[in-house]
Amino acid sequence: MPNQIRTVGIIYNARIPEALDLSTAIVNELSLEQSSWISPAENLEELREQVTATDLVVTTGGDGTMLRAVQVTAPLNVPMVGINMGRLGFMTELQVHDALEKLPSYYNGHGRVDKHNMISARIVRSGNAALPKVEGPFHGLNDVVLTRGSVSRVVTIRTTVDGAEVASLRADGIILATATGSTGYSLAVGGPILDPLSEDLILKPVAAHVGMSASLVLLPRAKVGLHLEGAQEAVLSVDGYMERQLQPGDRVEIEQSPLKARFLRAQPSNHFYATLTRRLGFSIRGQ
């Protein structure tokens, strides 16, 4: 928990009109006018400057808003509190109806800081073997996804873990997800759910036509290589919004990031499990 919170930043999803309204209400009704700022999540360059002198970031939107916000909060060790205005909200802490009532307890010294594992990816271009061009690292909280490009054809991916060849597959793509991201795209294609504070990684092929289709749960220290082979172009996506085009021969190197996402929590430690089935759209018998 931060020693003392003086400045609160509010990052909102500009595509949700109500998100700005809620952000403004937080500032006005909780008397934060002299110690706060409001900014849309899309403006990362401006946010980097503002977060430097900020003790707590509140996000209004959903998990996607938090994925953008973490790009500026994680390097500075600034904790976040999320208000869910989306659908699932696995990373968010509060709902719209109770945000104004409960928020003061978070910046008045109550709660704990949960640290979530992140991953980083580098692209090694195939153009010059003697002096390869390297792009990155790109840091993600949810996942790194290598998937087929605009042409609807499978891609060929040779996958290594700690230098050992694990699989060579033809598939729609492959996902490397953190525990936080285990409830995202990885889950949608049949991957396991991990405790959000786990540092393990999930390697999950997407619609494998040839080769391994099962998930692998990897140790936090694992280093994964994704080698794009064949003749098809592909796209590398980090957390669903940072994208880079890949050419055959390029490879992606993925490992645990030195950065941690910090979430300020006041909910009980079992809150993730207590709300898991509801967030996934299932009901518990008798409720």
Short mmCIF file of C-alpha atoms in Angstrom, two decimals:
data_model
loop_
_atom_site.label_atom_id
_atom_site.label_comp_id
_atom_site.label_asym_id
_atom_site.label_seq_id
_atom_site.Cartn_x
_atom_site.Cartn_y
_atom_site.Cartn_z
CA MET A 1 0.00 0.00 0.00
CA PRO A 2 1.42 3.44 -0.87
CA ASN A 3 2.47 5.42 2.21
CA GLN A 4 0.33 8.41 1.35
CA ILE A 5 -1.79 9.14 -1.69
CA ARG A 6 -1.76 12.79 -2.68
CA THR A 7 -2.43 12.76 -6.42
CA VAL A 8 -5.08 10.61 -8.11
CA GLY A 9 -5.16 10.22 -11.88
CA ILE A 10 -8.30 9.04 -13.68
CA ILE A 11 -7.94 7.28 -17.04
CA TYR A 12 -11.18 6.71 -18.93
CA ASN A 13 -12.34 4.89 -22.06
CA ALA A 14 -13.24 7.62 -24.54
CA ARG A 15 -15.44 5.20 -26.49
CA ILE A 16 -17.83 4.94 -23.53
CA PRO A 17 -19.57 8.32 -23.09
CA GLU A 18 -20.56 7.49 -19.52
CA ALA A 19 -16.92 6.88 -18.57
CA LEU A 20 -16.05 10.58 -18.79
CA ASP A 21 -19.22 11.46 -16.86
CA LEU A 22 -18.24 9.06 -14.08
CA SER A 23 -14.66 10.36 -14.04
CA THR A 24 -15.90 13.93 -13.66
CA ALA A 25 -18.32 12.88 -10.90
CA ILE A 26 -15.47 11.21 -9.00
CA VAL A 27 -13.43 14.41 -9.08
CA ASN A 28 -16.31 16.69 -8.12
CA GLU A 29 -18.18 14.60 -5.54
CA LEU A 30 -15.05 13.36 -3.78
CA SER A 31 -13.44 16.83 -3.80
CA LEU A 32 -10.34 15.83 -5.75
CA GLU A 33 -10.15 19.00 -7.85
CA GLN A 34 -6.80 20.14 -6.46
CA SER A 35 -5.11 16.72 -6.47
CA SER A 36 -6.26 14.91 -9.59
CA TRP A 37 -6.26 14.79 -13.37
CA ILE A 38 -8.43 13.13 -16.03
CA SER A 39 -7.23 11.78 -19.38
CA PRO A 40 -8.45 9.36 -22.08
CA ALA A 41 -6.70 5.98 -22.22
CA GLU A 42 -5.76 6.41 -25.87
CA ASN A 43 -3.27 9.22 -25.25
CA LEU A 44 -0.33 7.17 -23.90
CA GLU A 45 2.39 9.76 -24.52
CA GLU A 46 0.60 12.40 -22.49
CA LEU A 47 -0.27 9.85 -19.82
CA ARG A 48 3.38 8.94 -19.29
CA GLU A 49 4.12 12.51 -18.23
CA GLN A 50 1.10 12.77 -15.95
CA VAL A 51 1.58 9.44 -14.18
CA THR A 52 5.13 10.39 -13.16
CA ALA A 53 3.79 12.51 -10.29
CA THR A 54 0.76 10.35 -9.50
CA ASP A 55 0.23 8.06 -6.48
CA LEU A 56 -2.89 6.18 -7.64
CA VAL A 57 -4.61 5.67 -10.99
CA VAL A 58 -8.35 5.00 -11.21
CA THR A 59 -9.64 3.62 -14.52
CA THR A 60 -13.21 3.93 -15.73
CA GLY A 61 -14.05 1.53 -18.56
CA GLY A 62 -13.15 -2.13 -18.38
CA ASP A 63 -10.26 -4.54 -18.70
CA GLY A 64 -9.18 -2.98 -22.01
CA THR A 65 -8.78 0.41 -20.34
CA MET A 66 -6.61 -1.16 -17.66
CA LEU A 67 -4.47 -2.89 -20.30
CA ARG A 68 -3.66 0.48 -21.80
CA ALA A 69 -3.18 2.18 -18.43
CA VAL A 70 -0.70 -0.45 -17.26
CA GLN A 71 1.68 0.64 -20.02
CA VAL A 72 2.28 3.85 -18.07
CA THR A 73 1.67 2.70 -14.48
CA ALA A 74 3.82 -0.45 -14.40
CA PRO A 75 7.18 1.23 -15.23
CA LEU A 76 6.56 3.70 -12.38
CA ASN A 77 5.16 1.18 -9.85
CA VAL A 78 1.89 3.12 -9.60
CA PRO A 79 -1.09 1.04 -8.39
CA MET A 80 -4.46 1.04 -10.15
CA VAL A 81 -8.10 0.67 -9.13
CA GLY A 82 -10.49 -0.26 -11.92
CA ILE A 83 -14.18 0.59 -12.18
CA ASN A 84 -15.97 -1.84 -14.49
CA MET A 85 -18.13 -0.36 -17.23
CA GLY A 86 -17.53 -3.27 -19.59
CA ARG A 87 -18.72 -6.86 -19.64
CA LEU A 88 -16.34 -9.18 -17.76
CA GLY A 89 -14.11 -6.90 -15.73
CA PHE A 90 -11.73 -9.53 -14.33
CA MET A 91 -9.10 -6.90 -13.53
CA THR A 92 -11.47 -4.24 -12.22
CA GLU A 93 -12.25 -3.87 -8.53
CA LEU A 94 -15.46 -1.82 -8.37
CA GLN A 95 -18.80 -1.54 -10.12
CA VAL A 96 -20.33 1.75 -11.24
CA HIS A 97 -23.08 1.69 -8.62
CA ASP A 98 -20.69 1.52 -5.66
CA ALA A 99 -17.65 3.40 -6.98
CA LEU A 100 -18.33 6.78 -5.38
CA GLU A 101 -19.11 5.19 -2.02
CA LYS A 102 -16.10 2.86 -1.86
CA LEU A 103 -13.34 4.78 -3.64
CA PRO A 104 -12.39 6.99 -0.66
CA SER A 105 -11.31 3.95 1.35
CA TYR A 106 -8.76 3.07 -1.34
CA TYR A 107 -6.93 6.37 -1.33
CA ASN A 108 -7.29 6.84 2.44
CA GLY A 109 -4.91 4.00 3.22
CA HIS A 110 -7.05 0.87 3.12
CA GLY A 111 -6.36 -2.13 0.95
CA ARG A 112 -3.42 -4.16 -0.27
CA VAL A 113 -1.33 -4.06 -3.44
CA ASP A 114 -1.47 -7.22 -5.57
CA LYS A 115 1.39 -7.58 -8.05
CA HIS A 116 0.57 -9.29 -11.33
CA ASN A 117 3.12 -10.88 -13.61
CA MET A 118 3.71 -9.37 -17.07
CA ILE A 119 5.49 -10.66 -20.17
CA SER A 120 7.73 -9.04 -22.74
CA ALA A 121 8.23 -9.79 -26.43
CA ARG A 122 10.98 -8.90 -28.89
CA ILE A 123 10.86 -9.28 -32.65
CA VAL A 124 14.04 -10.44 -34.35
CA ARG A 125 13.82 -9.66 -38.06
CA SER A 126 15.23 -12.13 -40.57
CA GLY A 127 16.75 -9.64 -43.00
CA ASN A 128 20.37 -9.61 -41.79
CA ALA A 129 21.66 -12.75 -40.08
CA ALA A 130 24.94 -11.11 -39.06
CA LEU A 131 23.29 -8.02 -37.57
CA PRO A 132 19.58 -8.75 -37.09
CA LYS A 133 17.17 -5.92 -36.47
CA VAL A 134 15.48 -6.23 -33.08
CA GLU A 135 12.23 -4.46 -32.17
CA GLY A 136 11.01 -4.16 -28.61
CA PRO A 137 10.73 -5.17 -25.91
CA PHE A 138 6.95 -4.80 -25.87
CA HIS A 139 5.42 -5.41 -22.43
CA GLY A 140 2.01 -6.97 -21.93
CA LEU A 141 -0.21 -7.84 -18.99
CA ASN A 142 -2.56 -10.26 -20.74
CA ASP A 143 -0.94 -12.00 -23.67
CA VAL A 144 1.26 -12.06 -26.73
CA VAL A 145 -0.47 -13.51 -29.80
CA LEU A 146 1.06 -14.51 -33.13
CA THR A 147 -1.76 -14.95 -35.62
CA ARG A 148 -2.38 -15.13 -39.35
CA GLY A 149 -2.54 -11.89 -41.29
CA SER A 150 -5.30 -10.50 -43.47
CA VAL A 151 -5.13 -13.48 -45.82
CA SER A 152 -7.27 -16.31 -44.47
CA ARG A 153 -4.55 -18.96 -44.44
CA VAL A 154 -2.91 -20.80 -41.59
CA VAL A 155 0.61 -19.92 -40.51
CA THR A 156 3.51 -22.26 -39.79
CA ILE A 157 5.09 -21.68 -36.38
CA ARG A 158 8.07 -23.51 -34.92
CA THR A 159 7.90 -23.18 -31.16
CA THR A 160 10.78 -23.53 -28.70
CA VAL A 161 10.89 -23.39 -24.91
CA ASP A 162 14.29 -22.66 -23.34
CA GLY A 163 15.85 -23.53 -26.69
CA ALA A 164 14.20 -26.97 -26.96
CA GLU A 165 11.88 -27.49 -29.92
CA VAL A 166 8.39 -28.22 -28.58
CA ALA A 167 6.21 -28.15 -31.65
CA SER A 168 6.07 -27.20 -35.29
CA LEU A 169 2.48 -26.49 -36.13
CA ARG A 170 0.21 -25.09 -38.78
CA ALA A 171 -2.49 -23.10 -37.07
CA ASP A 172 -4.48 -19.90 -37.00
CA GLY A 173 -2.00 -18.70 -34.39
CA ILE A 174 -0.50 -19.22 -30.96
CA ILE A 175 -0.97 -17.45 -27.62
CA LEU A 176 1.41 -16.94 -24.73
CA ALA A 177 -0.69 -15.70 -21.82
CA THR A 178 -0.02 -14.64 -18.26
CA ALA A 179 -2.20 -15.74 -15.36
CA THR A 180 -4.05 -12.43 -15.67
CA GLY A 181 -4.63 -13.15 -19.35
CA SER A 182 -5.77 -16.71 -18.71
CA THR A 183 -9.37 -15.46 -18.56
CA GLY A 184 -9.06 -13.70 -21.91
CA TYR A 185 -8.33 -14.97 -25.41
CA SER A 186 -6.58 -18.07 -24.08
CA LEU A 187 -9.72 -19.16 -22.22
CA ALA A 188 -11.86 -18.51 -25.30
CA VAL A 189 -9.88 -21.10 -27.26
CA GLY A 190 -9.86 -23.71 -24.49
CA GLY A 191 -6.95 -22.72 -22.28
CA PRO A 192 -6.89 -23.20 -18.48
CA ILE A 193 -7.68 -20.56 -15.86
CA LEU A 194 -4.81 -19.71 -13.50
CA ASP A 195 -4.93 -17.88 -10.19
CA PRO A 196 -4.30 -14.24 -11.17
CA LEU A 197 -1.30 -13.98 -8.83
CA SER A 198 0.41 -17.01 -10.36
CA GLU A 199 3.59 -16.27 -12.30
CA ASP A 200 3.20 -19.29 -14.59
CA LEU A 201 2.65 -18.82 -18.33
CA ILE A 202 0.22 -20.52 -20.73
CA LEU A 203 1.21 -21.57 -24.24
CA LYS A 204 -1.94 -22.24 -26.30
CA PRO A 205 -2.18 -22.95 -30.05
CA VAL A 206 -5.23 -21.50 -31.82
CA ALA A 207 -7.09 -23.89 -34.14
CA ALA A 208 -4.08 -26.08 -34.89
CA HIS A 209 -4.54 -27.88 -38.22
CA VAL A 210 -1.29 -29.82 -37.88
CA GLY A 211 0.68 -30.36 -34.67
CA MET A 212 0.05 -29.86 -30.96
CA SER A 213 -3.31 -28.44 -29.92
CA ALA A 214 -3.07 -28.86 -26.13
CA SER A 215 -2.13 -26.07 -23.72
CA LEU A 216 1.20 -26.03 -21.91
CA VAL A 217 1.64 -24.38 -18.50
CA LEU A 218 5.20 -23.09 -18.29
CA LEU A 219 7.39 -21.97 -15.42
CA PRO A 220 7.81 -18.19 -14.95
CA ARG A 221 11.46 -18.32 -16.04
CA ALA A 222 10.63 -20.03 -19.37
CA LYS A 223 11.89 -18.37 -22.53
CA VAL A 224 9.69 -19.01 -25.56
CA GLY A 225 10.64 -18.62 -29.20
CA LEU A 226 8.04 -18.39 -31.97
CA HIS A 227 9.66 -18.83 -35.38
CA LEU A 228 7.48 -17.88 -38.36
CA GLU A 229 8.14 -20.33 -41.18
CA GLY A 230 6.45 -21.16 -44.49
CA ALA A 231 5.38 -18.42 -46.88
CA GLN A 232 2.55 -16.65 -45.02
CA GLU A 233 2.79 -13.28 -43.32
CA ALA A 234 1.51 -12.93 -39.76
CA VAL A 235 0.69 -10.35 -37.10
CA LEU A 236 2.10 -10.05 -33.59
CA SER A 237 -0.33 -8.56 -31.07
CA VAL A 238 0.45 -7.58 -27.48
CA ASP A 239 -2.58 -7.12 -25.21
CA GLY A 240 -4.84 -6.75 -28.24
CA TYR A 241 -3.85 -3.24 -29.30
CA MET A 242 -0.12 -3.14 -30.08
CA GLU A 243 0.38 -4.84 -33.46
CA ARG A 244 3.39 -5.50 -35.68
CA GLN A 245 3.51 -7.21 -39.07
CA LEU A 246 5.73 -10.30 -39.30
CA GLN A 247 7.42 -11.78 -42.35
CA PRO A 248 8.45 -15.43 -42.88
CA GLY A 249 11.78 -15.95 -41.15
CA ASP A 250 11.07 -13.50 -38.33
CA ARG A 251 11.05 -14.83 -34.80
CA VAL A 252 9.51 -13.60 -31.57
CA GLU A 253 11.29 -14.03 -28.26
CA ILE A 254 9.02 -13.96 -25.20
CA GLU A 255 9.85 -14.09 -21.51
CA GLN A 256 8.72 -12.79 -18.15
CA SER A 257 8.86 -9.00 -17.97
CA PRO A 258 10.73 -7.22 -15.19
CA LEU A 259 7.63 -5.01 -14.86
CA LYS A 260 4.74 -5.81 -12.54
CA ALA A 261 1.18 -4.52 -12.75
CA ARG A 262 0.05 -3.25 -9.36
CA PHE A 263 -3.60 -3.41 -8.37
CA LEU A 264 -4.90 -1.78 -5.21
CA ARG A 265 -7.37 -4.22 -3.70
CA ALA A 266 -9.82 -4.00 -0.81
CA GLN A 267 -12.00 -6.95 -1.83
CA PRO A 268 -11.39 -10.25 0.06
CA SER A 269 -8.55 -12.38 -1.30
CA ASN A 270 -11.09 -14.97 -2.54
CA HIS A 271 -13.00 -12.36 -4.59
CA PHE A 272 -11.64 -13.75 -7.87
CA TYR A 273 -13.09 -17.21 -7.18
CA ALA A 274 -16.27 -15.88 -5.58
CA THR A 275 -17.15 -13.96 -8.74
CA LEU A 276 -15.57 -16.23 -11.36
CA THR A 277 -18.67 -18.05 -12.59
CA ARG A 278 -20.77 -14.89 -12.60
CA ARG A 279 -18.22 -13.01 -14.69
CA LEU A 280 -18.10 -15.89 -17.14
CA GLY A 281 -21.87 -15.84 -17.48
CA PHE A 282 -22.63 -18.99 -15.50
CA SER A 283 -24.79 -19.31 -12.40
CA ILE A 284 -24.23 -21.32 -9.25
CA ARG A 285 -27.08 -23.72 -8.38
CA GLY A 286 -29.42 -22.20 -5.83
CA GLN A 287 -28.40 -18.60 -6.59
#
